[in-house]
JSON list of C-alpha atoms in Angstrom, two decimals:
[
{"chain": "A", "resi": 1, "resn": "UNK", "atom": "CA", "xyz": [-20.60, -5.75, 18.38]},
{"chain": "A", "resi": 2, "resn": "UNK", "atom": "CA", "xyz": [-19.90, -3.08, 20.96]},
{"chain": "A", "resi": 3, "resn": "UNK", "atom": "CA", "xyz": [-17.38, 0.25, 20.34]},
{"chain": "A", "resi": 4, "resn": "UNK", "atom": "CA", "xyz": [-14.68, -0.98, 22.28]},
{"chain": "A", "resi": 5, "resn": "UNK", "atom": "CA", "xyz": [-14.81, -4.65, 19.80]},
{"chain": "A", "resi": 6, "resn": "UNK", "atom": "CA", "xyz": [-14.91, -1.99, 16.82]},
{"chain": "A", "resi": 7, "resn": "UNK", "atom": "CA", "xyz": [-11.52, -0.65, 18.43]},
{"chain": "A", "resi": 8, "resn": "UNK", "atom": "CA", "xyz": [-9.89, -3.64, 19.25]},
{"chain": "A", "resi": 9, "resn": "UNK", "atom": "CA", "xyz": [-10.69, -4.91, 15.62]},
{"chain": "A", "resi": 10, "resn": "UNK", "atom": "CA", "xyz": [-9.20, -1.80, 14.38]},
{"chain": "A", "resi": 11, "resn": "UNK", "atom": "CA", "xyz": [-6.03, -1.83, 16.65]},
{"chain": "A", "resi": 12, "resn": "UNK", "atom": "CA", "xyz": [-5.36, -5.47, 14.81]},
{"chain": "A", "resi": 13, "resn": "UNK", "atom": "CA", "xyz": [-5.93, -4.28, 11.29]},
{"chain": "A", "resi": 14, "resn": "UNK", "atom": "CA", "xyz": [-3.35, -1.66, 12.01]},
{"chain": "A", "resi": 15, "resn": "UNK", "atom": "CA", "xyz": [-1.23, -4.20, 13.70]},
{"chain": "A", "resi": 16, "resn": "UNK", "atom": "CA", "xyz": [-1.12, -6.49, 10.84]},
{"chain": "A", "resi": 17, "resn": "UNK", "atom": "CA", "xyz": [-0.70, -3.91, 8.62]},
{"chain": "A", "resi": 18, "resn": "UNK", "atom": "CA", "xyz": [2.04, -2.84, 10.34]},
{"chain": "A", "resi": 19, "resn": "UNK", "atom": "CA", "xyz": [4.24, -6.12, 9.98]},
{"chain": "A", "resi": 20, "resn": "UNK", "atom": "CA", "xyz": [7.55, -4.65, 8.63]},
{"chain": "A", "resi": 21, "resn": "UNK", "atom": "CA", "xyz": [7.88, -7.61, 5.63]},
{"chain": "A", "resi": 22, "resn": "UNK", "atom": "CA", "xyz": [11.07, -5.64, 3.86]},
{"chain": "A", "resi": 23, "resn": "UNK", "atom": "CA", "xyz": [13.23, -5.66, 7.26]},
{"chain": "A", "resi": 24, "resn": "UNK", "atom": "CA", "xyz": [11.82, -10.06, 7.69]},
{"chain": "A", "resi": 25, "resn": "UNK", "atom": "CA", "xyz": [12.75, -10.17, 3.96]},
{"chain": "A", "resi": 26, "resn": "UNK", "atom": "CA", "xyz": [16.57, -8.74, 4.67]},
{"chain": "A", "resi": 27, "resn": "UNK", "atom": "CA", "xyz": [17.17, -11.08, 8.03]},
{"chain": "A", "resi": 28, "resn": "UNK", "atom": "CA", "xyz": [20.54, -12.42, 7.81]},
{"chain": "A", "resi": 29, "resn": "UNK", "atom": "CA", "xyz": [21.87, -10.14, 5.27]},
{"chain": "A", "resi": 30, "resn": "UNK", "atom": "CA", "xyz": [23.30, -7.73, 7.33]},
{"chain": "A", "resi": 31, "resn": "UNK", "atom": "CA", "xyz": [21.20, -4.78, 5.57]},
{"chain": "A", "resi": 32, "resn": "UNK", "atom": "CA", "xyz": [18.81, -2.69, 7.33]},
{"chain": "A", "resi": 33, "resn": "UNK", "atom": "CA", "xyz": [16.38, -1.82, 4.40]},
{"chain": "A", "resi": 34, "resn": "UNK", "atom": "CA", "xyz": [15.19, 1.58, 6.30]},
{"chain": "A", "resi": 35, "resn": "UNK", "atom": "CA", "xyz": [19.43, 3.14, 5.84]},
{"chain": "A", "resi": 36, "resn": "UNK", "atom": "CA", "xyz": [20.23, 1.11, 2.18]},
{"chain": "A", "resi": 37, "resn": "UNK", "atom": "CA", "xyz": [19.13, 2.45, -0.74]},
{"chain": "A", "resi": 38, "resn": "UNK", "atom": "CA", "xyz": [16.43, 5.01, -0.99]},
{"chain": "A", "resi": 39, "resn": "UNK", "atom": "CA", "xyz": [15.65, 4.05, 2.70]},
{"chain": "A", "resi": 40, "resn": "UNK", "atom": "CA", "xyz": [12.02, 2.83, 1.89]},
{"chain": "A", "resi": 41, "resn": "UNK", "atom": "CA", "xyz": [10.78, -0.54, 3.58]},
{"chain": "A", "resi": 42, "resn": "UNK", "atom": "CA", "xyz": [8.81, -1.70, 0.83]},
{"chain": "A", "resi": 43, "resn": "UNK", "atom": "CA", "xyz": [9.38, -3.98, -3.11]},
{"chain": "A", "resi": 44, "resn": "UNK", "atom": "CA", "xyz": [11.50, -1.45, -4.93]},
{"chain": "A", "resi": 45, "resn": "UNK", "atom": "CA", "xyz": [13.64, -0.53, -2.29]},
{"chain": "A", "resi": 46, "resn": "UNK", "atom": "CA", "xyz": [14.35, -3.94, -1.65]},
{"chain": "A", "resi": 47, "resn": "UNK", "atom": "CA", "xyz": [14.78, -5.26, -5.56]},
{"chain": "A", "resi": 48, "resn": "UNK", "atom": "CA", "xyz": [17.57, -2.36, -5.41]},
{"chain": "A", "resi": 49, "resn": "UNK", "atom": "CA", "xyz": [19.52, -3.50, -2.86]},
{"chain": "A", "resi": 50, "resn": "UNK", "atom": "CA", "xyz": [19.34, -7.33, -2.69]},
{"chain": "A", "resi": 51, "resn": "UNK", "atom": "CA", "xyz": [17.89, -10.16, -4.66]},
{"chain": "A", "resi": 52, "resn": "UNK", "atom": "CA", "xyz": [14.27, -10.66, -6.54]},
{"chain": "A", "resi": 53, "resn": "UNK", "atom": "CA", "xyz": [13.04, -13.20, -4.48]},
{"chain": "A", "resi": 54, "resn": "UNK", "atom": "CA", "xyz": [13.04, -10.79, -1.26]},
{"chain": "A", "resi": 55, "resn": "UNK", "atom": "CA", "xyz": [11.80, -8.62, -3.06]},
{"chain": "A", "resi": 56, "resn": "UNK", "atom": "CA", "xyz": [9.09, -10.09, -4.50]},
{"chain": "A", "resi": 57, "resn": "UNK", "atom": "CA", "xyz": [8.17, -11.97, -0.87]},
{"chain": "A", "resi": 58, "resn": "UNK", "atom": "CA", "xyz": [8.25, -8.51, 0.45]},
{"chain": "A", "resi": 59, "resn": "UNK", "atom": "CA", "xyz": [5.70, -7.66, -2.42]},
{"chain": "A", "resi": 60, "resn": "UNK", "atom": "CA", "xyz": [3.55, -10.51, -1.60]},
{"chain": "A", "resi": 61, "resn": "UNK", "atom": "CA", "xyz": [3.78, -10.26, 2.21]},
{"chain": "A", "resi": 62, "resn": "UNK", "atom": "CA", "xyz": [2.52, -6.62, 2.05]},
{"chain": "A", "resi": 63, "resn": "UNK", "atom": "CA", "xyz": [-0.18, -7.28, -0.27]},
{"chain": "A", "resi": 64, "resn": "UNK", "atom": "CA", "xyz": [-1.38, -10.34, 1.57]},
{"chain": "A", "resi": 65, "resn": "UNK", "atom": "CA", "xyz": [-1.35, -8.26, 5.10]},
{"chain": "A", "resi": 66, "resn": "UNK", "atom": "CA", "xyz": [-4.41, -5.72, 3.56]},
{"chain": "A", "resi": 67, "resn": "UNK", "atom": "CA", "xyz": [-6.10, -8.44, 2.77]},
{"chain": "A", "resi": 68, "resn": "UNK", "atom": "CA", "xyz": [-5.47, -11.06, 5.67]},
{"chain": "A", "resi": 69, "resn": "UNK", "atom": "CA", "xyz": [-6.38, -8.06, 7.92]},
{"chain": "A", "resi": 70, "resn": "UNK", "atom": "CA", "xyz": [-9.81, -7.37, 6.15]},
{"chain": "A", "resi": 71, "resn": "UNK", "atom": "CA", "xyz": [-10.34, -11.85, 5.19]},
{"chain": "A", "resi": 72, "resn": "UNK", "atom": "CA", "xyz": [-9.85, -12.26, 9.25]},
{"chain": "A", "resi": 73, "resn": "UNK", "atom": "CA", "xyz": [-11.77, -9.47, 10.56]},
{"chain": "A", "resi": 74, "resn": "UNK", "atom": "CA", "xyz": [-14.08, -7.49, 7.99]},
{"chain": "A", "resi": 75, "resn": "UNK", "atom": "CA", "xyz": [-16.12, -10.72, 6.66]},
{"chain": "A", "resi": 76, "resn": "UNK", "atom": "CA", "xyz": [-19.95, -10.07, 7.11]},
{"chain": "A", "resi": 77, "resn": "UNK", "atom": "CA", "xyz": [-19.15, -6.96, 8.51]},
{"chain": "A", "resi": 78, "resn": "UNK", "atom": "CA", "xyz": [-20.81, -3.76, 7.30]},
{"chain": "A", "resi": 79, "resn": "UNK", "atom": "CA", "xyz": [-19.19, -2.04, 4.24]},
{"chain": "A", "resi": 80, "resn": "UNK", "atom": "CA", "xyz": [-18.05, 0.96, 5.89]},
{"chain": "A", "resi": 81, "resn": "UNK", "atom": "CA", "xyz": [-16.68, -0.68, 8.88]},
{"chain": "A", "resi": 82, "resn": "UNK", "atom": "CA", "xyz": [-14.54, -2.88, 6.04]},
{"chain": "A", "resi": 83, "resn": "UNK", "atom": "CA", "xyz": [-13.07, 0.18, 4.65]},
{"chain": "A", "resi": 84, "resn": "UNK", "atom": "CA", "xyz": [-11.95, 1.93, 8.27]},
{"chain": "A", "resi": 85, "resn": "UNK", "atom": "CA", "xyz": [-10.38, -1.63, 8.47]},
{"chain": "A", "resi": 86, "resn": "UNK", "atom": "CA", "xyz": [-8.35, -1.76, 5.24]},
{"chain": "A", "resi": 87, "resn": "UNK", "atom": "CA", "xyz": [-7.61, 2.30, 6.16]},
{"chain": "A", "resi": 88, "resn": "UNK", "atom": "CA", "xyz": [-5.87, 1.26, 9.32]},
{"chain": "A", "resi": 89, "resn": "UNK", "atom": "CA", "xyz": [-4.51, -1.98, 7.56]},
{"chain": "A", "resi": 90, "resn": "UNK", "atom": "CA", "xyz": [-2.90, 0.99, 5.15]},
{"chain": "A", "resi": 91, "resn": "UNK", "atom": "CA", "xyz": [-1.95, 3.34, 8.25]},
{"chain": "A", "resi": 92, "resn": "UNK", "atom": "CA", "xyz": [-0.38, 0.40, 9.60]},
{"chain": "A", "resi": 93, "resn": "UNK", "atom": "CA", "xyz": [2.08, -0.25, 7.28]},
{"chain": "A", "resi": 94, "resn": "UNK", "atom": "CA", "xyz": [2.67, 3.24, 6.45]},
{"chain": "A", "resi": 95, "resn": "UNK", "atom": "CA", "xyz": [3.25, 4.20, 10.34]},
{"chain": "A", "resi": 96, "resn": "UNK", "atom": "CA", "xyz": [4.87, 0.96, 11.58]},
{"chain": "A", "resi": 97, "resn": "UNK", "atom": "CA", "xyz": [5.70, 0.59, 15.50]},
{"chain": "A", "resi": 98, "resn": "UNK", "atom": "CA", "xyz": [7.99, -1.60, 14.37]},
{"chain": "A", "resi": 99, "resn": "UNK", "atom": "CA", "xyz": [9.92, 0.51, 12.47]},
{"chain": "A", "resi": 100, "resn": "UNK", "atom": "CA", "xyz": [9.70, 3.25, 14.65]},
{"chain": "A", "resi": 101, "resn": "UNK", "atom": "CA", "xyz": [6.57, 4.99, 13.43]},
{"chain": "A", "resi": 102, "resn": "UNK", "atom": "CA", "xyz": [8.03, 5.14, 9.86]},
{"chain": "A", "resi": 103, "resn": "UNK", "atom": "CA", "xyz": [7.18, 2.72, 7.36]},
{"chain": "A", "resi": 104, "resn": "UNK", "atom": "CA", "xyz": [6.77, 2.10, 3.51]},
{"chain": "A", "resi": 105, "resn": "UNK", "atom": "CA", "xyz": [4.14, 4.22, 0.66]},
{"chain": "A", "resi": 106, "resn": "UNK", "atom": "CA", "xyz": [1.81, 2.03, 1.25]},
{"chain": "A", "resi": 107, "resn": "UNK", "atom": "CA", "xyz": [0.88, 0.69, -2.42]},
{"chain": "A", "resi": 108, "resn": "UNK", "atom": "CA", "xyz": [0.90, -3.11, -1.98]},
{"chain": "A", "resi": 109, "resn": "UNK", "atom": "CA", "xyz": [-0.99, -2.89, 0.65]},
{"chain": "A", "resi": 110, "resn": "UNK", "atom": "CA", "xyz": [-3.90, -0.60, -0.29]},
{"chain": "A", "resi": 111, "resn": "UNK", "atom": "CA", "xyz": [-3.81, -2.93, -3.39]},
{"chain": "A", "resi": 112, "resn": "UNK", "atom": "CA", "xyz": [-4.60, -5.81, -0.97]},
{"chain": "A", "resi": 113, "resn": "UNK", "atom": "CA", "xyz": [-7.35, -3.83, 0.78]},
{"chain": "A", "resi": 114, "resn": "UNK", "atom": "CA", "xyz": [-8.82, -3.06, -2.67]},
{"chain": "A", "resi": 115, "resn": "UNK", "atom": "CA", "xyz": [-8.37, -6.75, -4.01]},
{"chain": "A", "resi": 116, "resn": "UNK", "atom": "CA", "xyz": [-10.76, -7.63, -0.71]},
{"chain": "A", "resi": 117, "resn": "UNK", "atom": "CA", "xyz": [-13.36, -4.62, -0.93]},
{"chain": "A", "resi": 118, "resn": "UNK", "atom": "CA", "xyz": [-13.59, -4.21, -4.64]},
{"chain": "A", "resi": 119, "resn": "UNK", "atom": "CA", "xyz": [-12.02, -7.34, -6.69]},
{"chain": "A", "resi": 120, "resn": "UNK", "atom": "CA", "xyz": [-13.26, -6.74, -9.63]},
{"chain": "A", "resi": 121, "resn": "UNK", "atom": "CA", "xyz": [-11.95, -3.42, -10.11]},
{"chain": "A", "resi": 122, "resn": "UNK", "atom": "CA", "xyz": [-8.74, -3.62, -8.59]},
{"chain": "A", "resi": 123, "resn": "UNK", "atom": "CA", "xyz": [-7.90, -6.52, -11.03]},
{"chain": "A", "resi": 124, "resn": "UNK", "atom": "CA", "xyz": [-9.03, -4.97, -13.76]},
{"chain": "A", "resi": 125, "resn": "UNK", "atom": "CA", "xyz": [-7.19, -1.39, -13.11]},
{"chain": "A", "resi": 126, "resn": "UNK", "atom": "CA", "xyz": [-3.87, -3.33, -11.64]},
{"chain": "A", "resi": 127, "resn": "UNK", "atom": "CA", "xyz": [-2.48, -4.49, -15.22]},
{"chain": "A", "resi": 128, "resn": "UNK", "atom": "CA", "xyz": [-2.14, -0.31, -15.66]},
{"chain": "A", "resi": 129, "resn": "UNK", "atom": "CA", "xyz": [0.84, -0.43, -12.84]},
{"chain": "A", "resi": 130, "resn": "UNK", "atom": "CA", "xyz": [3.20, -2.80, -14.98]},
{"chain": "A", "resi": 131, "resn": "UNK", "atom": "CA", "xyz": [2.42, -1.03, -18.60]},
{"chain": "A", "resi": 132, "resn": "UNK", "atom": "CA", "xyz": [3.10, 2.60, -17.30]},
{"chain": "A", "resi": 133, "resn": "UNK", "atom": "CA", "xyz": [6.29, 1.37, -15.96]},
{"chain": "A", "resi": 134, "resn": "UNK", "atom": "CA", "xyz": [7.47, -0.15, -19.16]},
{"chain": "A", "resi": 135, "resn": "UNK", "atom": "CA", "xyz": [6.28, 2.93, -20.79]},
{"chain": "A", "resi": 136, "resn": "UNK", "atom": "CA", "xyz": [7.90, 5.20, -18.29]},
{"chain": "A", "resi": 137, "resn": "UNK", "atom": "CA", "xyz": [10.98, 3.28, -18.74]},
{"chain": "A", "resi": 138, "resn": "UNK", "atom": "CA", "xyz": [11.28, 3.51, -22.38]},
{"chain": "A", "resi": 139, "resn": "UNK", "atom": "CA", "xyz": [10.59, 7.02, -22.02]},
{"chain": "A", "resi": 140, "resn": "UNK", "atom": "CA", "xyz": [12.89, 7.85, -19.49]},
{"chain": "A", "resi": 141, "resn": "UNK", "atom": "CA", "xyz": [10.55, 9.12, -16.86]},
{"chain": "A", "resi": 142, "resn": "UNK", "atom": "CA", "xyz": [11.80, 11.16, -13.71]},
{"chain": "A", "resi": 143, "resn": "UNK", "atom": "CA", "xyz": [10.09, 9.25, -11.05]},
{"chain": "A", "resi": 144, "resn": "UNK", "atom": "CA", "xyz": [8.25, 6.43, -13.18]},
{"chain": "A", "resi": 145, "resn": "UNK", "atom": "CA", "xyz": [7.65, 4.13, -10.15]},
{"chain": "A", "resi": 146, "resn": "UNK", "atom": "CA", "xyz": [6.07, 6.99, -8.68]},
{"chain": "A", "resi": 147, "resn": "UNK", "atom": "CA", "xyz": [4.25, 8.33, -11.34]},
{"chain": "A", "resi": 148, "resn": "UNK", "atom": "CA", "xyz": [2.78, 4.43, -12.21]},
{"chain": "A", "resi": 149, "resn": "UNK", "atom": "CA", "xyz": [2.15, 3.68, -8.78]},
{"chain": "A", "resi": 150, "resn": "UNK", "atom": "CA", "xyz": [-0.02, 7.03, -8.09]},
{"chain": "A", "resi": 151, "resn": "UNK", "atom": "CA", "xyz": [-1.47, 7.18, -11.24]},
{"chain": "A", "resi": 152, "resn": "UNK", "atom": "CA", "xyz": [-2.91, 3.42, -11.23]},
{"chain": "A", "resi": 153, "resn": "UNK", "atom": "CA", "xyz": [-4.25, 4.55, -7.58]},
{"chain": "A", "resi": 154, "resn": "UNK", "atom": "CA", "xyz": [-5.87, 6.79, -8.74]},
{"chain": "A", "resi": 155, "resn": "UNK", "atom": "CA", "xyz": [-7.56, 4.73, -11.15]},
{"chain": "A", "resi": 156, "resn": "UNK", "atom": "CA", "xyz": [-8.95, 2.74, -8.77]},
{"chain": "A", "resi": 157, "resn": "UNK", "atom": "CA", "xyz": [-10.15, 5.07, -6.65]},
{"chain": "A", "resi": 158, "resn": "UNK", "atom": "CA", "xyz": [-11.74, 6.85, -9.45]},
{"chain": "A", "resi": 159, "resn": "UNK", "atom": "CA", "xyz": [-13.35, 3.30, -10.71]},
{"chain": "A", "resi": 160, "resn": "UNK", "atom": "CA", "xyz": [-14.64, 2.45, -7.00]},
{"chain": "A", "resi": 161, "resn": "UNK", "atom": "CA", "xyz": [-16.29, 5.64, -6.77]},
{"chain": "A", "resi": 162, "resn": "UNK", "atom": "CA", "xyz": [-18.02, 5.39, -10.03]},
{"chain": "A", "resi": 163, "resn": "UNK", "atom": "CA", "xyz": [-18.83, 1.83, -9.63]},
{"chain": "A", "resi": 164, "resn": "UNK", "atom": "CA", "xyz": [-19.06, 1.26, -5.66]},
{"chain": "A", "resi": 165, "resn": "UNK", "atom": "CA", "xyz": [-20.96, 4.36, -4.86]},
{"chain": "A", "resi": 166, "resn": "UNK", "atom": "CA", "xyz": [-20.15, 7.52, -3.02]},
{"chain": "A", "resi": 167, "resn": "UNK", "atom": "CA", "xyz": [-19.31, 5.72, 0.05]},
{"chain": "A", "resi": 168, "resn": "UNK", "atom": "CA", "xyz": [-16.96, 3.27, -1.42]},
{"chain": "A", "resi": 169, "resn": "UNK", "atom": "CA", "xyz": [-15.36, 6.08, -3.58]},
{"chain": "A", "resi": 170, "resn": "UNK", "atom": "CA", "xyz": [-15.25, 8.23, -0.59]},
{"chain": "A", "resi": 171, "resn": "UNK", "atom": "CA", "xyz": [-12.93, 5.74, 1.77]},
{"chain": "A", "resi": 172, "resn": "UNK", "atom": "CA", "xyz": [-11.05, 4.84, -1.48]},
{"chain": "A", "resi": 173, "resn": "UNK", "atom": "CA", "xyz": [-10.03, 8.61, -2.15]},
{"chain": "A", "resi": 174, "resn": "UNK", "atom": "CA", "xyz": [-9.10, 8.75, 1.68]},
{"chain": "A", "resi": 175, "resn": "UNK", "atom": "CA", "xyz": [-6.71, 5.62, 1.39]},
{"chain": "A", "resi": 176, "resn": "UNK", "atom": "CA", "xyz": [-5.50, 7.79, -2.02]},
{"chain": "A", "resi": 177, "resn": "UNK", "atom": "CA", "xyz": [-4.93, 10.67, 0.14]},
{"chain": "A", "resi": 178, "resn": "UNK", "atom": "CA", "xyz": [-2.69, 8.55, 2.35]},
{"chain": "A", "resi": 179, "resn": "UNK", "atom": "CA", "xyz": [-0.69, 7.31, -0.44]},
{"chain": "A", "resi": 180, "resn": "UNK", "atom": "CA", "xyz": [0.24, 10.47, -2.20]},
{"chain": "A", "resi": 181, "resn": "UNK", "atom": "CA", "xyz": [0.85, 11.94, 1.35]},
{"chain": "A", "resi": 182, "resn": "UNK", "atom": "CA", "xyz": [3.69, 9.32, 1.13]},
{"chain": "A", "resi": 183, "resn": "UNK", "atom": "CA", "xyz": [4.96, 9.93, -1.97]},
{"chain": "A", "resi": 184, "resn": "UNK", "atom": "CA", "xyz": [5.40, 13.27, -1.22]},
{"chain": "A", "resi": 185, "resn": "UNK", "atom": "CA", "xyz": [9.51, 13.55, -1.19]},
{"chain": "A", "resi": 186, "resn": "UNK", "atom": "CA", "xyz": [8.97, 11.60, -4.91]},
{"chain": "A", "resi": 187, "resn": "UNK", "atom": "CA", "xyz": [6.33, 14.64, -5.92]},
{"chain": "A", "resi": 188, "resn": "UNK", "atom": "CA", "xyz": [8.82, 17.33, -5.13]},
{"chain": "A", "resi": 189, "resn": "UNK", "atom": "CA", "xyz": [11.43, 15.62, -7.15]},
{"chain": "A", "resi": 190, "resn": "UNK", "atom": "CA", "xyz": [9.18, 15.57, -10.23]},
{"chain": "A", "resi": 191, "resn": "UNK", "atom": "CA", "xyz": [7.77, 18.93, -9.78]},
{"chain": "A", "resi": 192, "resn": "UNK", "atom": "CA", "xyz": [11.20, 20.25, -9.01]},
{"chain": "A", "resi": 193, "resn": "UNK", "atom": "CA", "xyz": [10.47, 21.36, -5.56]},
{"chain": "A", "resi": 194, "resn": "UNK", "atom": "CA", "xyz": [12.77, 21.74, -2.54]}
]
């Protein structure tokens, strides 16, 4: 495989990744998902404004496009070429052309990158997402989709590194990084920060 394969592999991951599945989810609606609501392409944003089943196809859609992107062109590929992959898969959809360069937090679909690189793990550390909500819920949490959604992140990125190796953990964190760079107008709400 020469550099310029590498790239063009790359420049698809992002691509796919980049597939704007809230604004397909909202055709004939009349609603652009990026003005309603809290103006994120992505599930929540989407459950808000319109009905559960676009949501949850937006859900599955941007899971499915981390992992598609890796399934199609990561398999028998080295392991760190696999995680540049699912990092552009993640950029992708967090940086959409297709949405102008703007684009969801990127959650579902680092979930789908993780379900591909590190299965075990990611299933085991997922379950955490839907029992911090209810508990954030219950407990009247600024922020709780936030605060789940980081915190089981983090999770996984912690468990990766401790069971995938340095490496693993190392991309993982970096996909993290990406994440809680997107949550960042959520942070300053629950830190009280202009």
């Amino acid at each position: 495989m020469t550099f310029i394969t590498h790239a063009l592999e790359f420049l698809a991951c992002f691509a796919i990744g980049a597939i704007p599945f809230a604004k397909i989810a909202m055709w004939g609606t009349g609603i652009d998902i990026t003005r309603a609501g809290s103006g994120n392409p992505g599930y929540r944003n989407v459950s808000r404004v319109s009905t559960k089943p676009r949501a949850y196809f937006t859900l599955i859609g941007d899971m499915a496009k981390g992992f598609v992107a890796l399934m199609i062109f990561g398999a028998g590929e080295p392991q760190h070429l696999q995680w540049l992959m699912g990092v552009a898969a993640v950029m992708g959809h967090c940086w959409s052309p297709f949405l102008g360069w703007n684009g969801g937090k990127g959650a579902a679909t680092t979930a789908g990158v993780m379900l591909f690189l590190q299965p075990a793990v990611t299933a085991a550390v997922l379950p955490l997402y839907p029992l911090l909500r209810i508990v954030g819920s219950r407990k009247g949490w600024k922020q709780e989709g936030a605060i789940s959604t980081l915190t089981t992140m983090s999770v996984v990125a912690t468990a990766v590194f401790l069971t995938g190796g340095a490496a693993a953990g190392a991309f993982a964190f970096v996909i993290l990084a990406i994440v809680i760079v997107r949550h960042t107008p959520n942070l300053r709400e629950i830190f009280g920060v202009q």
